[in-house]
Amino acid sequence: MLKILVAGGFGVGKTTTVRAISEIEPVSTEEYLTQASTTTDSLDGVETKGTTTVAFDFGRVTFDVPMPIELMLFGTPGQERFRDLWNDLARGAVGAVVLADTRRLDTSFDAVTFCERAKLPFVVAVNEFEDAHRYPLDDIRRAFALAPHIPFVTFDARVPAAVVKVLLCLVDHALDQIPADHTPLDV
């Protein structure tokens, strides 16, 4: 069983990602946005958004191929005022999927910085919203100032097969970060 963090800015598709792939009814702490939150939560680029995660989302998915593995997915809240939860949610995680939206890339910069500082293996996955401009991937990678070894992919958070590819990419990347033990075994 591996714990995976699904992080990113406000409205990038974290809840949608967890819901698309979870084999159980996802636990969600979605609440309606209120008029009072308009001063703290910018809806620029996501004007039709009506709810937001206020604690976390939780889902589970099991794979048999390429190896038997169970992933526990923890989606973070995207607003800055809930960032204190990220440390708690990341505890014990093997890695993170940082979601991004090309309409508002800057909302996910903090999630990348968080993963780098926590030394948490991560991949960046650009959720390709229908009304979002498609930029060359190298341009987006440069905007995030990603090191060359950090995997970077595009996907549609609503499509389970696309989410599976992102999760397996993260698991592969996280496993690559584990140093090989070169200590000879005494037999």
mmCIF file of C-alpha atoms in Angstrom:
data_model
loop_
_atom_site.group_PDB
_atom_site.id
_atom_site.type_symbol
_atom_site.label_atom_id
_atom_site.label_comp_id
_atom_site.label_asym_id
_atom_site.label_seq_id
_atom_site.Cartn_x
_atom_site.Cartn_y
_atom_site.Cartn_z
ATOM 1 C CA MET A 1 0.000 0.000 0.000
ATOM 2 C CA LEU A 2 1.411 3.375 -1.047
ATOM 3 C CA LYS A 3 0.208 6.815 -0.047
ATOM 4 C CA ILE A 4 0.069 9.373 -2.870
ATOM 5 C CA LEU A 5 -0.525 13.093 -2.503
ATOM 6 C CA VAL A 6 -2.560 14.858 -5.216
ATOM 7 C CA ALA A 7 -1.644 18.532 -4.880
ATOM 8 C CA GLY A 8 -1.893 21.783 -6.793
ATOM 9 C CA GLY A 9 -3.618 25.113 -6.859
ATOM 10 C CA PHE A 10 -7.246 26.041 -6.457
ATOM 11 C CA GLY A 11 -9.453 24.542 -9.169
ATOM 12 C CA VAL A 12 -6.825 22.479 -11.034
ATOM 13 C CA GLY A 13 -8.754 19.193 -10.840
ATOM 14 C CA LYS A 14 -7.548 17.416 -7.697
ATOM 15 C CA THR A 15 -11.014 16.274 -6.594
ATOM 16 C CA THR A 16 -11.876 15.264 -10.159
ATOM 17 C CA THR A 17 -8.672 13.219 -10.387
ATOM 18 C CA VAL A 18 -9.393 11.314 -7.177
ATOM 19 C CA ARG A 19 -13.033 10.732 -8.159
ATOM 20 C CA ALA A 20 -12.132 9.543 -11.663
ATOM 21 C CA ILE A 21 -9.973 6.677 -10.451
ATOM 22 C CA SER A 22 -11.143 5.677 -6.973
ATOM 23 C CA GLU A 23 -12.586 2.179 -6.720
ATOM 24 C CA ILE A 24 -14.372 3.172 -3.497
ATOM 25 C CA GLU A 25 -16.783 6.041 -2.983
ATOM 26 C CA PRO A 26 -14.289 8.875 -2.430
ATOM 27 C CA VAL A 27 -14.282 10.757 0.828
ATOM 28 C CA SER A 28 -14.659 14.417 -0.036
ATOM 29 C CA THR A 29 -14.761 17.582 2.021
ATOM 30 C CA GLU A 30 -16.221 19.744 -0.728
ATOM 31 C CA GLU A 31 -18.071 22.842 0.431
ATOM 32 C CA TYR A 32 -19.883 25.498 -1.549
ATOM 33 C CA LEU A 33 -17.996 28.685 -2.268
ATOM 34 C CA THR A 34 -19.632 31.651 -0.631
ATOM 35 C CA GLN A 35 -19.731 35.335 -1.373
ATOM 36 C CA ALA A 36 -17.535 35.865 1.706
ATOM 37 C CA SER A 37 -14.701 33.843 0.142
ATOM 38 C CA THR A 38 -14.510 35.968 -3.018
ATOM 39 C CA THR A 39 -12.015 38.293 -1.366
ATOM 40 C CA THR A 40 -9.611 35.410 -0.633
ATOM 41 C CA ASP A 41 -10.289 32.920 -3.449
ATOM 42 C CA SER A 42 -9.737 34.340 -6.913
ATOM 43 C CA LEU A 43 -12.033 32.733 -9.457
ATOM 44 C CA ASP A 44 -10.051 34.129 -12.395
ATOM 45 C CA GLY A 45 -9.988 31.351 -14.962
ATOM 46 C CA VAL A 46 -12.427 29.189 -12.985
ATOM 47 C CA GLU A 47 -15.468 31.450 -12.837
ATOM 48 C CA THR A 48 -17.925 28.539 -12.938
ATOM 49 C CA LYS A 49 -16.378 26.745 -9.939
ATOM 50 C CA GLY A 50 -18.989 26.368 -7.196
ATOM 51 C CA THR A 51 -17.299 24.157 -4.592
ATOM 52 C CA THR A 52 -13.895 23.691 -3.032
ATOM 53 C CA THR A 53 -12.049 21.138 -0.900
ATOM 54 C CA VAL A 54 -11.627 22.379 2.662
ATOM 55 C CA ALA A 55 -9.668 19.479 4.185
ATOM 56 C CA PHE A 56 -8.832 16.657 1.764
ATOM 57 C CA ASP A 57 -10.186 14.134 -0.692
ATOM 58 C CA PHE A 58 -9.485 10.439 -0.239
ATOM 59 C CA GLY A 59 -9.715 7.579 -2.699
ATOM 60 C CA ARG A 60 -8.194 4.177 -3.267
ATOM 61 C CA VAL A 61 -7.182 2.310 -6.396
ATOM 62 C CA THR A 62 -5.659 -1.148 -6.823
ATOM 63 C CA PHE A 63 -3.563 -2.308 -9.763
ATOM 64 C CA ASP A 64 -2.582 -5.854 -10.681
ATOM 65 C CA VAL A 65 -0.337 -4.837 -13.591
ATOM 66 C CA PRO A 66 2.570 -4.040 -13.850
ATOM 67 C CA MET A 67 2.637 -5.313 -10.246
ATOM 68 C CA PRO A 68 0.051 -5.754 -7.495
ATOM 69 C CA ILE A 69 -0.155 -2.383 -5.761
ATOM 70 C CA GLU A 70 -2.728 -0.429 -3.795
ATOM 71 C CA LEU A 71 -2.603 3.367 -3.864
ATOM 72 C CA MET A 72 -4.203 5.586 -1.250
ATOM 73 C CA LEU A 73 -4.864 8.989 -2.825
ATOM 74 C CA PHE A 74 -5.010 12.112 -0.687
ATOM 75 C CA GLY A 75 -6.100 15.265 -2.510
ATOM 76 C CA THR A 76 -5.021 18.503 -0.867
ATOM 77 C CA PRO A 77 -7.053 21.684 -0.623
ATOM 78 C CA GLY A 78 -5.836 24.262 -3.127
ATOM 79 C CA GLN A 79 -6.298 27.548 -1.320
ATOM 80 C CA GLU A 80 -3.403 29.138 0.493
ATOM 81 C CA ARG A 81 -5.314 29.355 3.779
ATOM 82 C CA PHE A 82 -5.404 25.529 3.955
ATOM 83 C CA ARG A 83 -1.691 24.965 3.200
ATOM 84 C CA ASP A 84 -0.921 24.015 6.817
ATOM 85 C CA LEU A 85 -2.681 20.705 6.099
ATOM 86 C CA TRP A 86 -0.189 19.782 3.392
ATOM 87 C CA ASN A 87 2.516 18.690 5.867
ATOM 88 C CA ASP A 88 0.082 16.382 7.646
ATOM 89 C CA LEU A 89 -1.291 14.969 4.405
ATOM 90 C CA ALA A 90 2.216 14.412 2.989
ATOM 91 C CA ARG A 91 3.456 12.491 6.036
ATOM 92 C CA GLY A 92 4.167 8.928 4.882
ATOM 93 C CA ALA A 93 3.557 9.644 1.192
ATOM 94 C CA VAL A 94 5.872 8.067 -1.353
ATOM 95 C CA GLY A 95 5.276 10.897 -3.781
ATOM 96 C CA ALA A 96 2.947 13.530 -5.177
ATOM 97 C CA VAL A 97 1.158 14.355 -8.373
ATOM 98 C CA VAL A 98 1.199 18.129 -8.752
ATOM 99 C CA LEU A 99 -1.674 19.193 -10.984
ATOM 100 C CA ALA A 100 -1.511 22.355 -13.039
ATOM 101 C CA ASP A 101 -3.845 24.377 -15.241
ATOM 102 C CA THR A 102 -2.319 26.424 -18.089
ATOM 103 C CA ARG A 103 -4.903 29.152 -17.482
ATOM 104 C CA ARG A 104 -3.339 29.751 -14.050
ATOM 105 C CA LEU A 105 0.026 27.995 -13.794
ATOM 106 C CA ASP A 106 1.102 30.184 -10.892
ATOM 107 C CA THR A 107 -1.506 28.587 -8.598
ATOM 108 C CA SER A 108 0.518 25.353 -8.595
ATOM 109 C CA PHE A 109 4.000 26.821 -8.094
ATOM 110 C CA ASP A 110 3.659 26.485 -4.293
ATOM 111 C CA ALA A 111 2.894 22.757 -4.615
ATOM 112 C CA VAL A 112 6.103 22.217 -6.615
ATOM 113 C CA THR A 113 8.094 24.203 -4.044
ATOM 114 C CA PHE A 114 6.492 22.211 -1.221
ATOM 115 C CA CYS A 115 7.507 18.885 -2.813
ATOM 116 C CA GLU A 116 11.042 20.102 -3.484
ATOM 117 C CA ARG A 117 11.518 21.317 0.101
ATOM 118 C CA ALA A 118 9.984 18.136 1.540
ATOM 119 C CA LYS A 119 12.198 16.045 -0.779
ATOM 120 C CA LEU A 120 9.016 14.302 -1.888
ATOM 121 C CA PRO A 121 9.280 12.698 -5.334
ATOM 122 C CA PHE A 122 6.725 14.282 -7.662
ATOM 123 C CA VAL A 123 5.491 14.565 -11.201
ATOM 124 C CA VAL A 124 3.771 17.574 -12.732
ATOM 125 C CA ALA A 125 0.587 16.761 -14.635
ATOM 126 C CA VAL A 126 -1.082 19.501 -16.669
ATOM 127 C CA ASN A 127 -4.836 18.989 -16.668
ATOM 128 C CA GLU A 128 -5.914 19.880 -20.200
ATOM 129 C CA PHE A 129 -9.118 21.809 -19.683
ATOM 130 C CA GLU A 130 -11.204 22.243 -22.827
ATOM 131 C CA ASP A 131 -11.021 26.043 -22.853
ATOM 132 C CA ALA A 132 -7.346 26.263 -21.917
ATOM 133 C CA HIS A 133 -4.617 27.234 -24.363
ATOM 134 C CA ARG A 134 -2.165 24.459 -25.253
ATOM 135 C CA TYR A 135 1.412 25.631 -24.788
ATOM 136 C CA PRO A 136 4.550 23.772 -25.865
ATOM 137 C CA LEU A 137 5.514 21.420 -23.041
ATOM 138 C CA ASP A 138 9.037 22.826 -22.883
ATOM 139 C CA ASP A 139 7.586 26.289 -22.199
ATOM 140 C CA ILE A 140 5.481 24.971 -19.314
ATOM 141 C CA ARG A 141 8.433 23.018 -17.912
ATOM 142 C CA ARG A 142 10.514 26.230 -17.979
ATOM 143 C CA ALA A 143 7.711 28.179 -16.266
ATOM 144 C CA PHE A 144 7.869 25.680 -13.391
ATOM 145 C CA ALA A 145 11.703 25.673 -13.474
ATOM 146 C CA LEU A 146 11.584 21.875 -13.291
ATOM 147 C CA ALA A 147 14.774 19.882 -13.107
ATOM 148 C CA PRO A 148 15.218 17.609 -16.139
ATOM 149 C CA HIS A 149 14.638 14.436 -14.087
ATOM 150 C CA ILE A 150 11.148 15.523 -12.938
ATOM 151 C CA PRO A 151 8.486 13.813 -15.077
ATOM 152 C CA PHE A 152 6.082 16.170 -16.779
ATOM 153 C CA VAL A 153 2.891 14.985 -18.503
ATOM 154 C CA THR A 154 -0.438 16.210 -19.787
ATOM 155 C CA PHE A 155 -3.726 14.453 -19.103
ATOM 156 C CA ASP A 156 -7.486 14.830 -18.660
ATOM 157 C CA ALA A 157 -8.451 14.397 -14.986
ATOM 158 C CA ARG A 158 -11.899 13.121 -15.965
ATOM 159 C CA VAL A 159 -10.539 10.109 -17.855
ATOM 160 C CA PRO A 160 -9.649 7.145 -15.605
ATOM 161 C CA ALA A 161 -7.110 5.674 -18.058
ATOM 162 C CA ALA A 162 -5.302 9.028 -18.212
ATOM 163 C CA VAL A 163 -5.188 9.227 -14.402
ATOM 164 C CA VAL A 164 -3.802 5.668 -14.259
ATOM 165 C CA LYS A 165 -0.915 6.686 -16.545
ATOM 166 C CA VAL A 166 -0.086 9.681 -14.334
ATOM 167 C CA LEU A 167 -0.162 7.584 -11.148
ATOM 168 C CA LEU A 168 2.030 4.867 -12.640
ATOM 169 C CA CYS A 169 4.442 7.543 -13.881
ATOM 170 C CA LEU A 170 4.705 8.832 -10.299
ATOM 171 C CA VAL A 171 5.210 5.355 -8.826
ATOM 172 C CA ASP A 172 7.979 4.655 -11.353
ATOM 173 C CA HIS A 173 9.609 8.007 -10.581
ATOM 174 C CA ALA A 174 9.379 7.477 -6.813
ATOM 175 C CA LEU A 175 10.923 4.018 -7.128
ATOM 176 C CA ASP A 176 13.754 5.481 -9.216
ATOM 177 C CA GLN A 177 14.558 7.843 -6.335
ATOM 178 C CA ILE A 178 15.278 4.986 -3.928
ATOM 179 C CA PRO A 179 19.041 4.441 -3.826
ATOM 180 C CA ALA A 180 20.186 0.942 -4.609
ATOM 181 C CA ASP A 181 21.743 -0.883 -1.680
ATOM 182 C CA HIS A 182 25.153 -2.086 -2.815
ATOM 183 C CA THR A 183 25.914 -3.893 0.434
ATOM 184 C CA PRO A 184 26.862 -7.520 -0.309
ATOM 185 C CA LEU A 185 24.571 -10.072 1.252
ATOM 186 C CA ASP A 186 26.057 -12.687 3.615
ATOM 187 C CA VAL A 187 24.612 -16.017 2.626
#
